[in-house]
PDB file of C-alpha atoms in Angstrom:
ATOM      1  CA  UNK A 167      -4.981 -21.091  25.155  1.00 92.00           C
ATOM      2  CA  UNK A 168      -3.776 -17.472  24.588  1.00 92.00           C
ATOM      3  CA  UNK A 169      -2.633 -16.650  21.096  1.00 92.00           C
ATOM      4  CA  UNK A 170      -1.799 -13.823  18.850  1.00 90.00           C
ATOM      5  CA  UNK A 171      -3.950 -12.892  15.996  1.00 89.00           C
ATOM      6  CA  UNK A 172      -1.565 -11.935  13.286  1.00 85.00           C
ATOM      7  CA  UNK A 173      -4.842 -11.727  10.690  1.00 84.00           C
ATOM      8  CA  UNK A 174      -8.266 -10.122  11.282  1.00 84.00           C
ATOM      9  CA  UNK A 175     -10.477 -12.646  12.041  1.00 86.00           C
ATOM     10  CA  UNK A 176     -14.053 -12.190  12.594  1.00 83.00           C
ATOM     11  CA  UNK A 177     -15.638 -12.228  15.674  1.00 87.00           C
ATOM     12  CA  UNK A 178     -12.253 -12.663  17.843  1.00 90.00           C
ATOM     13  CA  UNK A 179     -10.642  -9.574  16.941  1.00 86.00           C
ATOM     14  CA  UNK A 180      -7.580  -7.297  14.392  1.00 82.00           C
ATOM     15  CA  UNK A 181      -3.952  -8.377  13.977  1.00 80.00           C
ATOM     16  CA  UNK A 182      -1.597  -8.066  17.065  1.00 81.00           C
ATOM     17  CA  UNK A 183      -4.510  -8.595  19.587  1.00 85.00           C
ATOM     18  CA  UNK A 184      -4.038 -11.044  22.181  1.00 88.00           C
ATOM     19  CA  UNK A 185      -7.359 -13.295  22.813  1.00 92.00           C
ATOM     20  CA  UNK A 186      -7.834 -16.632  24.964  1.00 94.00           C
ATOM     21  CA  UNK A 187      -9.394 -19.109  22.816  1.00 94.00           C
ATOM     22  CA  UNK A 188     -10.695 -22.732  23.502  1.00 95.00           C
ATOM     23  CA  UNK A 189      -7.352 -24.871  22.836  1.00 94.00           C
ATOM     24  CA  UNK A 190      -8.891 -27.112  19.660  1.00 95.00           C
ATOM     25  CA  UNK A 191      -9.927 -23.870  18.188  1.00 94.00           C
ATOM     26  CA  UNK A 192      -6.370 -22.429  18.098  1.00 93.00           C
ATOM     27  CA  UNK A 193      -4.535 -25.524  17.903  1.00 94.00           C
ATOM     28  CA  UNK A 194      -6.692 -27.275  14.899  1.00 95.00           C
ATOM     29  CA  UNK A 195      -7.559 -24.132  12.948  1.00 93.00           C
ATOM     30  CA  UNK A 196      -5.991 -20.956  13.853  1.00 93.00           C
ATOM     31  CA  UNK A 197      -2.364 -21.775  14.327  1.00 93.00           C
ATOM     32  CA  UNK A 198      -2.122 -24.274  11.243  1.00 94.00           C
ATOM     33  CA  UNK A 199      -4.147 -21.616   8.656  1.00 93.00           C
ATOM     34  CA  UNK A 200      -1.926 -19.117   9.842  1.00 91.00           C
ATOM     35  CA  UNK A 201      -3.993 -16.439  11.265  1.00 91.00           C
ATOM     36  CA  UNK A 202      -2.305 -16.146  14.761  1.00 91.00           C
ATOM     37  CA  UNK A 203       1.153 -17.755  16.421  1.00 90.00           C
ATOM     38  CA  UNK A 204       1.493 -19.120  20.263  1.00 90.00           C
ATOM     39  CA  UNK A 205       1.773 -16.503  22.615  1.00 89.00           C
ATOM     40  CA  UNK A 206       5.071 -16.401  24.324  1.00 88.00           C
ATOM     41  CA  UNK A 207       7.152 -13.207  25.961  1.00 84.00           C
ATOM     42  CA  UNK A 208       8.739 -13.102  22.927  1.00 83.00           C
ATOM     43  CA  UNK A 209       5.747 -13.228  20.801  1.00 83.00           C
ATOM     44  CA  UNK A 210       4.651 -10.017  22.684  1.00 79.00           C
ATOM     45  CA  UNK A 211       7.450  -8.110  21.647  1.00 79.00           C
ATOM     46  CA  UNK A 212       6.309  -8.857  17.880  1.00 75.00           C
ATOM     47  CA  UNK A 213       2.747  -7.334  18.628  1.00 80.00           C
ATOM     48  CA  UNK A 214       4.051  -4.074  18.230  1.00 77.00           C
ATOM     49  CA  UNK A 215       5.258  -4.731  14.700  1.00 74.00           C
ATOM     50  CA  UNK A 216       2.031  -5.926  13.727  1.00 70.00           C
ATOM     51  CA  UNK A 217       0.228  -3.404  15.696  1.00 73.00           C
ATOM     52  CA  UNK A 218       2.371  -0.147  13.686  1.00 73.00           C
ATOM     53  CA  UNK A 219       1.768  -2.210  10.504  1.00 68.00           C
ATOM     54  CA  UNK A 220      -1.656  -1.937  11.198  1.00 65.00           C
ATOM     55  CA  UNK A 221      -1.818   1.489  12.073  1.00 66.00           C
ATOM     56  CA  UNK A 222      -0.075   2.780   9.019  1.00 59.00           C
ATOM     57  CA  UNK A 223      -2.817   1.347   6.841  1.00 57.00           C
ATOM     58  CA  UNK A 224      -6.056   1.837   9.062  1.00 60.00           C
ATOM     59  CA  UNK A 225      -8.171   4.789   9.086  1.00 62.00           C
ATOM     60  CA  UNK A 226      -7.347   6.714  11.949  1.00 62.00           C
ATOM     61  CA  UNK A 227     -10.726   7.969  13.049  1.00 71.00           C
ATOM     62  CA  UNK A 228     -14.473   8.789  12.003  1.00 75.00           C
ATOM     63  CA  UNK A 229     -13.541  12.249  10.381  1.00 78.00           C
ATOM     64  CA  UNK A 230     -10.859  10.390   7.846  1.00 78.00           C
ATOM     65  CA  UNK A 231     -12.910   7.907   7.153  1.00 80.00           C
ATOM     66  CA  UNK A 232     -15.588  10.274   5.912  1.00 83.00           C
ATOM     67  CA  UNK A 233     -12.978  12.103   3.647  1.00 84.00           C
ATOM     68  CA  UNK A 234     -11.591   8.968   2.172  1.00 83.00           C
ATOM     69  CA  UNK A 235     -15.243   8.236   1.426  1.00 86.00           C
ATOM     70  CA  UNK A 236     -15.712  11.308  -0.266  1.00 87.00           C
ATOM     71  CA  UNK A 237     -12.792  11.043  -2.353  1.00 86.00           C
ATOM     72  CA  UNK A 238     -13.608   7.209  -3.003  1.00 87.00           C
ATOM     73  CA  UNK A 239     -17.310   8.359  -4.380  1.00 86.00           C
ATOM     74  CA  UNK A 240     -15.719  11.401  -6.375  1.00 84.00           C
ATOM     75  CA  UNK A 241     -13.753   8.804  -8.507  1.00 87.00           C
ATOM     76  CA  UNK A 242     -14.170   6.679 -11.837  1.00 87.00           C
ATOM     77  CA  UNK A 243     -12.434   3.311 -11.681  1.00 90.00           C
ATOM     78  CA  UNK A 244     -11.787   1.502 -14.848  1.00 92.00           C
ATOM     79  CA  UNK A 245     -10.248  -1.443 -14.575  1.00 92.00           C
ATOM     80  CA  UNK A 246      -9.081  -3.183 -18.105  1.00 92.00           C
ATOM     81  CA  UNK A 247      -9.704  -6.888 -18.195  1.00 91.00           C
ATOM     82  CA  UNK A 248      -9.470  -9.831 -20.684  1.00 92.00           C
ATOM     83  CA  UNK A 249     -12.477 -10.365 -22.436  1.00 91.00           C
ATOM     84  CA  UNK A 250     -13.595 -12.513 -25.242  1.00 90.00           C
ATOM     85  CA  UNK A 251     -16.457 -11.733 -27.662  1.00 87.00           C
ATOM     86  CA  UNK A 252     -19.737 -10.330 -25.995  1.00 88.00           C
ATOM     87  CA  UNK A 253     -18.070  -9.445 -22.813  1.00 87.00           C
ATOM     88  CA  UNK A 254     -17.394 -12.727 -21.209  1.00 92.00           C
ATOM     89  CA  UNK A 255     -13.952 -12.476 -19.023  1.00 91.00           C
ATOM     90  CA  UNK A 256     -11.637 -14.730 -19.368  1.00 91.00           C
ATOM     91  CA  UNK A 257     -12.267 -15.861 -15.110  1.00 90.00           C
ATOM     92  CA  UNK A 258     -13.468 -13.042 -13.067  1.00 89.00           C
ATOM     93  CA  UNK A 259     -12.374  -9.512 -11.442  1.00 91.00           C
ATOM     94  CA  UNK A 260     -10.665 -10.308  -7.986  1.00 90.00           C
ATOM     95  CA  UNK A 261     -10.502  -7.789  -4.984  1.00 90.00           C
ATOM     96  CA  UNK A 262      -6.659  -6.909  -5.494  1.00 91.00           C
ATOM     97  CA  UNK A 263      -7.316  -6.494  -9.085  1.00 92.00           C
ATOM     98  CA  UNK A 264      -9.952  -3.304  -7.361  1.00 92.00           C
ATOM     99  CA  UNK A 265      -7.688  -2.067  -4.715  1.00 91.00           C
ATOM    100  CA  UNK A 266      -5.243  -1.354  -7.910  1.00 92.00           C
ATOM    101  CA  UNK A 267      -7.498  -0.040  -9.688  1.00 91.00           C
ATOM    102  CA  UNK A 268      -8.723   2.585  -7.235  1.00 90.00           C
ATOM    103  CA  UNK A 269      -4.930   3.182  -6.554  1.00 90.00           C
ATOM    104  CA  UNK A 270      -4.408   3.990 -10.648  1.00 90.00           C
ATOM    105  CA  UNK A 271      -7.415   6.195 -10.470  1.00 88.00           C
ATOM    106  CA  UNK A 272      -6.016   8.132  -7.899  1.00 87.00           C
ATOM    107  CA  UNK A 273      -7.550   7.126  -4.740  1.00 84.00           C
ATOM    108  CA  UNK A 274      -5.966   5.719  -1.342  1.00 84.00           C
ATOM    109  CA  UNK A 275      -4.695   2.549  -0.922  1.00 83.00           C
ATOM    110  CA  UNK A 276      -7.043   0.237   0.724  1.00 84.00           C
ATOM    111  CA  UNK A 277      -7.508  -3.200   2.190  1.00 82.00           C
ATOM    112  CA  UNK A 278      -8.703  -5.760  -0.093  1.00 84.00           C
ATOM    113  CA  UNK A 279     -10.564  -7.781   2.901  1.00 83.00           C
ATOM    114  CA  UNK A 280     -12.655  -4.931   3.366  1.00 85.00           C
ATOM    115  CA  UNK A 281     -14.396  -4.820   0.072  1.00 89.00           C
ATOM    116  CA  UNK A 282     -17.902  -5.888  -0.379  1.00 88.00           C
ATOM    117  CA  UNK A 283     -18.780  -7.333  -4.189  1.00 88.00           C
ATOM    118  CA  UNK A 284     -22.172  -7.840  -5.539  1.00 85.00           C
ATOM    119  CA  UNK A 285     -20.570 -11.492  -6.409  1.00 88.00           C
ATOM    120  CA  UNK A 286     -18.377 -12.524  -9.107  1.00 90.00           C
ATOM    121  CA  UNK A 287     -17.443 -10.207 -11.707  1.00 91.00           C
ATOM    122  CA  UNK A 288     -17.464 -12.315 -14.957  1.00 91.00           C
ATOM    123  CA  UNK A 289     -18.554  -9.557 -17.850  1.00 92.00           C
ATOM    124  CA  UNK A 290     -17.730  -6.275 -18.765  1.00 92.00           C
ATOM    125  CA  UNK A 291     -19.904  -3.593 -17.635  1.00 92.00           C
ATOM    126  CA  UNK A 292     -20.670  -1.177 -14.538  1.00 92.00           C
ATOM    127  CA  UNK A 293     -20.850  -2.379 -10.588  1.00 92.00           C
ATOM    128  CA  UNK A 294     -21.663  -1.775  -7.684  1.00 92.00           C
ATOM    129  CA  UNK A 295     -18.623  -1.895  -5.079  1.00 91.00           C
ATOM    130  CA  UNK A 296     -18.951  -1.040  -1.290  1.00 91.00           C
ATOM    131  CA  UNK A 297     -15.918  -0.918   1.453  1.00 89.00           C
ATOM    132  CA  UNK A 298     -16.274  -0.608   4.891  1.00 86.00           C
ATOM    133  CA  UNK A 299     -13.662   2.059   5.946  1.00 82.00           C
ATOM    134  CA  UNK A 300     -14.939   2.131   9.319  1.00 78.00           C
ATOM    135  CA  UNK A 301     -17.519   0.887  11.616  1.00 78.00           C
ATOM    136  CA  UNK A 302     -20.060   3.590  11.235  1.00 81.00           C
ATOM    137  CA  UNK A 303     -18.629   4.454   7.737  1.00 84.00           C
ATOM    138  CA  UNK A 304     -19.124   2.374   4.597  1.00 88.00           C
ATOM    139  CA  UNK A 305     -18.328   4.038   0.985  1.00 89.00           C
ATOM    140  CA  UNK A 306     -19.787   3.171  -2.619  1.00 92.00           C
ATOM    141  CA  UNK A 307     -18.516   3.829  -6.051  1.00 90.00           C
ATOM    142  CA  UNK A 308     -18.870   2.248  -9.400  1.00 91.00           C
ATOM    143  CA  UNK A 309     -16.228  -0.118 -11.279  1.00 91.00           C
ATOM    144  CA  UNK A 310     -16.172   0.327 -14.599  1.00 93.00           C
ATOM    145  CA  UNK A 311     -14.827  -3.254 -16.269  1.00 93.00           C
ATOM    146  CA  UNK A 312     -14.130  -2.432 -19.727  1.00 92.00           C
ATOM    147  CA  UNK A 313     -12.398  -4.986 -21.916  1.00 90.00           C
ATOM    148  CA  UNK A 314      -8.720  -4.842 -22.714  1.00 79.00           C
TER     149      UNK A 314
END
């Protein structure tokens, strides 16, 4: 069965690729969670929305991935949460709730699917975040959550 990918899906490939996949697979899971659509000649034409979409937000290369990393470890993130007494949130810091944050602080936007957490955030305090810009290129900074 040949499909579309219109999400990133591990181990089959990025948005606006084109892969054959066994036809359960696409049928039973990928089509109805809505990470790819039935290929048709139509449905080709839409690749290269998806494919410019992509581009706009992707690092380009190995050399700005490094200086997105630089920039990303050259910042301090707060991020204000909702906390009751001793620190406790009230639920937990989400990946979006990051990307923002790094955007307020004056970094680049990012992709929220590409951040790594060291698990849920549920107190105030300093973490540990990674994101994997690129292949060879993965960038670390620390999240300040801070109650608010």
């Amino acid at each position: 069965m040949k499909i579309i990918l219109t999400q990133e899906v591990s181990g089959l490939g990025a948005p606006g690729d084109i892969v054959e996949v066994k036809n359960g697979y696409g049928r039973n899971y990928l089509l109805p969670q809505g990470f790819a659509i039935s290929w048709t000649k139509g449905a080709e034409k839409q690749v290269t929305v998806i494919k410019r979409a992509r581009s706009a937000r992707e690092i380009r290369d190995l050399g700005h991935a490094n200086e997105v990393k630089d920039q990303l470890e050259g910042l301090k993130v707060n991020l204000k949460a909702r906390a009751g007494d001793g620190g406790r949130l009230f639920g937990s810091v989400t990946s979006a709730e990051i990307v923002d944050a790094v955007k307020a602080a004056g970094g680049p936007t990012l992709d929220r699917r590409r951040l790594e957490l060291p698990g849920h955030i549920k107190s105030t305090g300093s973490y540990p975040v990674r994101i994997k810009l690129h292949p060879e290129v993965t960038a670390k900074f620390d999240l300040n959550v801070v109650q608010g």
